[in-house]
């Protein structure tokens, strides 16, 4: 005798389907709320940033340029900056240095009294190709924004040198109501991580030089950002060097995204905030890239270092005569201007050795300065 299978009643099927639909509805509502909350936070952040910009537009007094040095430890070219600032009015500039935690600038670590105590009280250990680099930039900008007289912000590395004297540089930067941010569409390299979507859509992804010069309103947008930076911190990371042997074992390794945060963060953030049209899309800092190979991930793709022999007057003159920059991915030529006046493109250059920096001092490229007084302590 075989047992009959119990038949499902219509009522049972009805309640099962109803519960399933209700469960799916709850899940869908939950994800919709998450997306709505993310979009609302982003829109609020943009609105807050724009509304707070007007607070800085009513400054009355002598505007200053904040020089923000991003250093590994000390400033090996402090002597050239001493010469640069020697004849400048102290009311026209301020200095901030981000160094490794615990490092102090005093008579034992720098030749120039201008840098005494100028290190940030709060700093982070910076690793190249990691989000700590842009975290350090944000700390520098945050410290400089506390002084309302700081109306321009110039980010510099510890290997940067000025190409002109202070007076020329000050007038050049102050004449422009815009920031100088090298920015272009990145189409050649797979640095965009799809996991950054929908917070950062691919069409807003930008690339450019880390070395920026900002007006106050754009500096505040960067410091106030609490949406884009966390996404970069989580998904924009440098891929470790790939061993060819491991690629054969696991081809997926080669497809991992290699994202360099400091070359994308500011550019993408300004693009996300619809501020791209308000900036000069170029940098004021010249870098000579070694392009001896087409392998962008290879060791050949790095900045060239100027030494004493190649920091000759002709080389410096050629840099100072550059008046436009061509962006291949956008077929765009950026003719260099400040306040609608055509000008040389670059005010600073990197990477310079101590010998190269001494040479441009003795040639008088950064103003009047007795370099012989420094010879015994710099070479």
Coordinates of C-alpha atoms in Angstrom, one line a residue:
X1 CA 0.0 0.0 0.0
X2 CA 1.6 3.3 -1.1
X3 CA 1.1 6.6 0.7
X4 CA -0.3 9.6 -1.1
X5 CA 1.7 12.8 -1.1
X6 CA -0.1 15.5 0.7
X7 CA -1.3 18.1 -1.7
X8 CA -0.6 21.8 -1.1
X9 CA -3.6 23.8 -0.4
X10 CA -4.3 27.0 -2.4
X11 CA -4.2 28.9 0.9
X12 CA -0.7 27.6 1.7
X13 CA 0.6 28.5 -1.7
X14 CA -0.9 32.0 -1.5
X15 CA 0.7 32.7 1.9
X16 CA 4.0 31.4 0.8
X17 CA 4.1 33.6 -2.3
X18 CA 2.9 36.6 -0.3
X19 CA 5.7 36.1 2.3
X20 CA 8.2 35.8 -0.5
X21 CA 7.0 39.0 -2.2
X22 CA 7.1 40.9 1.2
X23 CA 10.6 39.7 1.9
X24 CA 11.8 40.8 -1.6
X25 CA 10.1 44.2 -1.1
X26 CA 11.9 44.7 2.2
X27 CA 15.3 43.9 0.7
X28 CA 14.7 46.1 -2.3
X29 CA 13.5 49.0 -0.1
X30 CA 16.7 48.6 2.0
X31 CA 19.0 48.9 -0.9
X32 CA 17.0 51.8 -2.4
X33 CA 17.3 53.6 0.9
X34 CA 21.1 53.0 1.0
X35 CA 21.5 54.4 -2.5
X36 CA 19.3 57.4 -1.7
X37 CA 21.2 58.1 1.5
X38 CA 24.5 57.9 -0.4
X39 CA 23.2 60.3 -3.1
X40 CA 21.7 62.6 -0.5
X41 CA 25.0 62.8 1.4
X42 CA 26.9 63.5 -1.8
X43 CA 24.4 66.3 -2.7
X44 CA 24.6 67.7 0.8
X45 CA 28.4 67.7 0.7
X46 CA 28.4 69.6 -2.6
X47 CA 25.8 72.1 -1.4
X48 CA 27.6 72.5 2.0
X49 CA 30.9 73.1 0.2
X50 CA 29.5 75.6 -2.1
X51 CA 27.6 77.5 0.6
X52 CA 30.7 77.7 2.8
X53 CA 32.8 79.1 0.0
X54 CA 31.3 82.6 0.4
X55 CA 32.6 82.7 4.0
X56 CA 36.2 83.2 2.7
X57 CA 35.4 85.8 0.0
X58 CA 35.2 88.7 2.4
X59 CA 38.7 88.6 3.7
X60 CA 40.2 92.0 4.1
X61 CA 44.0 92.4 4.4
X62 CA 47.2 91.3 2.8
X63 CA 46.6 87.9 1.1
X64 CA 49.2 85.2 1.7
X65 CA 50.4 82.2 -0.3
X66 CA 50.7 79.1 1.9
X67 CA 53.6 77.0 0.8
X68 CA 52.8 73.3 1.6
X69 CA 55.8 71.1 1.6
X70 CA 55.3 67.3 1.5
X71 CA 58.5 65.9 2.8
X72 CA 59.8 62.4 3.4
X73 CA 61.7 63.6 6.5
X74 CA 63.8 66.8 6.2
X75 CA 64.0 69.4 3.4
X76 CA 67.3 68.7 1.5
X77 CA 66.8 71.8 -0.6
X78 CA 65.9 74.2 2.3
X79 CA 68.9 76.4 1.3
X80 CA 67.4 77.2 -2.1
X81 CA 64.1 78.2 -0.5
X82 CA 66.0 80.3 2.0
X83 CA 67.3 82.2 -1.0
X84 CA 63.8 82.4 -2.5
X85 CA 62.1 83.8 0.6
X86 CA 65.1 86.1 1.6
X87 CA 63.7 89.3 0.0
X88 CA 60.0 88.4 0.4
X89 CA 57.7 90.3 2.8
X90 CA 56.8 87.9 5.6
X91 CA 53.2 89.2 5.4
X92 CA 52.9 87.6 1.9
X93 CA 53.6 84.0 2.7
X94 CA 53.3 81.2 5.2
X95 CA 55.1 77.8 5.4
X96 CA 53.7 74.4 6.4
X97 CA 55.6 71.1 6.3
X98 CA 54.3 67.6 6.5
X99 CA 57.1 65.3 7.6
X100 CA 57.2 61.8 9.2
X101 CA 55.6 61.7 12.7
X102 CA 57.9 63.0 15.4
X103 CA 60.3 64.9 13.1
X104 CA 61.1 68.4 14.2
X105 CA 62.5 71.3 12.2
X106 CA 65.0 73.2 14.3
X107 CA 68.7 74.3 14.1
X108 CA 69.8 70.7 14.1
X109 CA 67.7 69.6 11.1
X110 CA 67.4 72.6 8.8
X111 CA 69.8 75.3 7.6
X112 CA 67.0 77.9 7.4
X113 CA 65.3 79.5 10.4
X114 CA 62.2 80.0 8.2
X115 CA 61.4 76.3 8.7
X116 CA 61.9 76.2 12.5
X117 CA 58.7 74.7 14.0
X118 CA 56.8 74.7 10.7
X119 CA 56.1 70.9 10.8
X120 CA 52.5 69.9 11.4
X121 CA 51.7 68.7 14.9
X122 CA 49.6 65.9 13.4
X123 CA 51.1 63.9 10.6
X124 CA 50.9 60.4 9.1
X125 CA 53.4 57.9 7.8
X126 CA 53.3 58.4 4.1
X127 CA 53.7 55.5 1.6
X128 CA 54.1 56.2 -2.1
X129 CA 51.1 55.0 -4.1
X130 CA 48.8 54.7 -1.0
X131 CA 46.0 56.9 0.3
X132 CA 48.3 58.2 3.1
X133 CA 49.7 60.5 0.4
X134 CA 46.4 62.4 -0.1
X135 CA 45.7 62.2 3.7
X136 CA 48.9 64.2 4.2
X137 CA 47.9 66.7 1.6
X138 CA 44.5 67.1 3.3
X139 CA 46.3 67.7 6.6
X140 CA 48.5 70.4 5.1
X141 CA 45.5 72.1 3.6
X142 CA 43.5 71.9 6.8
X143 CA 46.3 73.5 8.8
X144 CA 46.7 76.3 6.3
X145 CA 43.0 77.0 6.1
X146 CA 43.0 78.0 9.8
X147 CA 44.7 81.2 8.8
X148 CA 42.1 83.4 6.9
X149 CA 45.0 85.4 5.3
X150 CA 46.1 82.3 3.3
X151 CA 44.3 82.8 0.0
X152 CA 46.4 80.6 -2.2
X153 CA 47.9 77.1 -1.5
X154 CA 50.9 75.7 -3.3
X155 CA 51.7 72.0 -2.8
X156 CA 55.4 71.2 -3.2
X157 CA 57.6 68.2 -2.8
X158 CA 61.0 68.1 -1.0
X159 CA 62.7 68.0 -4.4
X160 CA 61.0 71.1 -5.9
X161 CA 62.8 74.3 -6.7
X162 CA 61.4 77.7 -7.8
X163 CA 62.2 79.0 -11.3
X164 CA 61.6 82.7 -10.6
X165 CA 62.0 85.1 -7.7
X166 CA 59.2 85.5 -5.1
X167 CA 57.8 88.7 -6.5
X168 CA 57.1 87.2 -9.9
X169 CA 55.7 84.1 -8.5
X170 CA 53.4 86.0 -6.1
X171 CA 52.0 88.3 -8.8
X172 CA 51.5 85.3 -11.1
X173 CA 49.5 83.2 -8.6
X174 CA 47.5 86.1 -7.1
X175 CA 46.5 87.5 -10.5
X176 CA 44.5 84.3 -11.2
X177 CA 41.1 83.8 -9.5
X178 CA 41.4 80.1 -10.4
X179 CA 43.1 77.1 -9.1
X180 CA 45.8 75.4 -11.2
X181 CA 45.0 71.6 -11.3
X182 CA 46.4 69.4 -13.9
X183 CA 43.4 67.3 -15.0
X184 CA 42.5 65.1 -17.9
X185 CA 40.4 62.0 -18.8
X186 CA 42.3 58.8 -18.1
X187 CA 41.7 56.4 -21.0
X188 CA 45.0 54.5 -21.4
X189 CA 45.4 52.9 -18.0
X190 CA 43.0 50.7 -16.1
X191 CA 43.2 52.5 -12.8
X192 CA 39.5 53.0 -12.4
X193 CA 38.0 50.4 -10.1
X194 CA 34.3 49.6 -11.0
X195 CA 33.8 49.0 -7.2
X196 CA 34.0 52.8 -6.8
X197 CA 30.7 53.1 -8.6
X198 CA 28.1 54.5 -8.0
X199 CA 29.7 57.0 -5.7
X200 CA 32.4 57.7 -8.3
X201 CA 31.0 57.1 -11.8
X202 CA 33.6 56.3 -14.5
X203 CA 32.8 59.4 -16.5
X204 CA 33.9 61.6 -13.6
X205 CA 37.3 59.8 -13.2
X206 CA 40.3 62.1 -13.9
X207 CA 44.0 61.9 -13.7
X208 CA 46.7 64.6 -13.3
X209 CA 49.8 65.9 -11.6
X210 CA 49.8 65.7 -7.8
X211 CA 51.4 69.2 -7.5
X212 CA 48.5 71.6 -7.4
X213 CA 48.0 75.3 -6.6
X214 CA 44.6 76.1 -5.2
X215 CA 42.4 79.1 -4.4
X216 CA 40.8 79.0 -1.0
X217 CA 37.3 77.7 -2.0
X218 CA 38.8 74.7 -3.7
X219 CA 41.1 73.9 -0.8
X220 CA 38.0 73.9 1.4
X221 CA 36.2 71.5 -0.9
X222 CA 39.1 69.0 -0.5
X223 CA 39.3 69.4 3.3
X224 CA 35.5 69.1 3.8
X225 CA 35.2 66.0 1.6
X226 CA 34.0 63.0 3.6
X227 CA 32.5 60.9 0.7
X228 CA 35.1 60.6 -2.1
X229 CA 38.2 60.2 0.1
X230 CA 36.8 57.1 1.9
X231 CA 36.1 55.4 -1.4
X232 CA 39.7 56.2 -2.6
X233 CA 41.0 54.8 0.6
X234 CA 39.2 51.6 0.2
X235 CA 39.4 50.9 -3.6
X236 CA 42.2 53.0 -5.0
X237 CA 45.5 51.2 -4.2
X238 CA 48.8 50.6 -5.8
X239 CA 49.3 47.1 -7.1
X240 CA 52.5 45.4 -5.9
X241 CA 55.1 44.6 -8.6
X242 CA 53.9 41.6 -10.6
X243 CA 56.2 38.5 -10.8
X244 CA 55.9 37.2 -14.4
X245 CA 56.0 33.6 -13.0
X246 CA 53.0 34.3 -10.9
X247 CA 51.1 35.7 -13.9
X248 CA 51.4 32.4 -15.7
X249 CA 50.1 30.6 -12.6
X250 CA 47.2 33.1 -12.1
X251 CA 46.4 35.3 -15.1
X252 CA 43.9 37.3 -13.0
X253 CA 46.8 39.0 -11.2
X254 CA 47.6 41.0 -14.3
X255 CA 44.1 42.4 -14.4
X256 CA 44.2 43.8 -10.9
X257 CA 43.6 47.6 -10.8
X258 CA 46.7 49.6 -10.2
X259 CA 45.5 52.9 -8.8
X260 CA 47.8 55.8 -7.7
X261 CA 45.6 57.9 -5.4
X262 CA 47.6 61.1 -5.5
X263 CA 47.3 61.3 -9.3
X264 CA 43.5 61.0 -9.3
X265 CA 41.9 62.2 -6.0
X266 CA 41.9 66.0 -6.3
X267 CA 41.1 65.9 -10.0
X268 CA 38.2 63.4 -9.6
X269 CA 36.9 65.3 -6.5
X270 CA 36.7 68.6 -8.4
X271 CA 35.0 66.8 -11.3
X272 CA 32.5 65.3 -9.0
X273 CA 31.7 68.7 -7.5
X274 CA 31.2 70.3 -11.0
X275 CA 34.2 72.6 -10.4
X276 CA 36.3 71.4 -13.3
X277 CA 35.3 74.4 -15.5
X278 CA 36.4 76.8 -12.7
X279 CA 40.1 75.8 -12.7
X280 CA 43.1 76.1 -15.0
X281 CA 43.6 72.5 -16.0
X282 CA 47.4 72.5 -15.7
X283 CA 50.1 72.3 -13.1
X284 CA 52.6 75.0 -12.2
X285 CA 55.3 72.4 -11.5
X286 CA 57.4 71.0 -14.3
X287 CA 58.4 67.4 -14.3
X288 CA 60.5 65.6 -16.9
X289 CA 59.2 62.1 -17.3
X290 CA 61.4 59.3 -18.6
X291 CA 59.3 57.8 -21.4
X292 CA 62.0 55.4 -22.8
X293 CA 59.4 52.5 -22.8
X294 CA 55.7 52.2 -23.4
X295 CA 55.3 50.0 -20.4
X296 CA 53.5 52.4 -18.0
X297 CA 53.9 50.0 -15.1
X298 CA 57.6 49.5 -15.8
X299 CA 60.5 51.0 -13.9
X300 CA 61.3 53.3 -16.8
X301 CA 58.1 55.4 -16.1
X302 CA 59.4 57.8 -13.4
X303 CA 60.4 61.5 -13.0
X304 CA 64.0 62.3 -14.2
X305 CA 66.3 63.8 -11.5
X306 CA 68.2 67.0 -12.4
X307 CA 71.8 67.0 -11.3
X308 CA 74.5 69.6 -11.5
X309 CA 75.5 68.9 -15.1
X310 CA 72.0 69.0 -16.7
X311 CA 70.6 71.9 -14.6
X312 CA 72.4 74.2 -17.1
X313 CA 71.1 77.6 -18.1
X314 CA 69.9 76.3 -21.5
X315 CA 67.8 73.6 -19.8
X316 CA 66.3 76.0 -17.3
X317 CA 65.6 78.5 -20.1
X318 CA 63.8 75.9 -22.2
X319 CA 61.6 75.0 -19.2
X320 CA 60.7 78.6 -18.6
X321 CA 59.9 79.2 -22.3
X322 CA 57.2 76.4 -22.4
X323 CA 53.8 78.2 -23.0
X324 CA 51.4 75.3 -23.7
X325 CA 50.7 71.8 -22.7
X326 CA 49.1 69.1 -24.9
X327 CA 46.8 66.5 -23.5
X328 CA 46.8 63.5 -25.8
X329 CA 43.7 61.7 -24.3
X330 CA 41.5 64.7 -24.9
X331 CA 43.2 66.1 -28.0
X332 CA 43.4 69.4 -26.0
X333 CA 46.1 72.0 -26.0
X334 CA 46.2 74.1 -22.8
X335 CA 47.7 77.5 -23.6
X336 CA 49.0 78.8 -20.3
X337 CA 47.2 81.9 -18.9
X338 CA 46.7 83.7 -15.7
X339 CA 43.7 86.1 -15.6
X340 CA 43.4 85.9 -19.4
X341 CA 47.1 86.9 -19.9
X342 CA 49.4 84.5 -21.7
X343 CA 52.3 83.5 -19.4
X344 CA 55.0 80.8 -19.1
X345 CA 53.5 77.6 -17.9
X346 CA 55.8 76.7 -15.0
X347 CA 56.8 78.4 -11.8
X348 CA 58.5 75.4 -10.1
X349 CA 60.3 72.3 -11.2
X350 CA 61.3 68.9 -9.8
X351 CA 63.1 66.6 -9.1
X352 CA 66.3 68.5 -8.3
X353 CA 69.4 67.2 -6.5
X354 CA 71.4 69.4 -4.1
X355 CA 74.0 70.0 -6.7
X356 CA 71.4 71.1 -9.3
X357 CA 69.7 73.4 -6.8
X358 CA 73.0 75.0 -5.9
X359 CA 73.7 75.6 -9.5
X360 CA 70.5 77.5 -10.1
X361 CA 71.2 79.6 -7.0
X362 CA 74.7 80.6 -8.2
X363 CA 73.1 81.5 -11.6
X364 CA 70.7 83.9 -9.8
X365 CA 67.6 82.2 -11.1
X366 CA 65.6 82.7 -7.9
X367 CA 66.7 86.2 -7.0
X368 CA 69.6 87.9 -5.4
X369 CA 71.3 85.5 -3.0
X370 CA 74.9 85.0 -1.9
X371 CA 75.2 81.3 -2.5
X372 CA 78.9 81.2 -1.5
X373 CA 77.8 81.7 2.1
X374 CA 76.1 78.3 1.9
X375 CA 78.8 76.3 0.1
X376 CA 80.4 75.0 3.3
X377 CA 77.1 73.5 4.6
X378 CA 75.4 72.2 1.5
X379 CA 78.0 70.4 -0.5

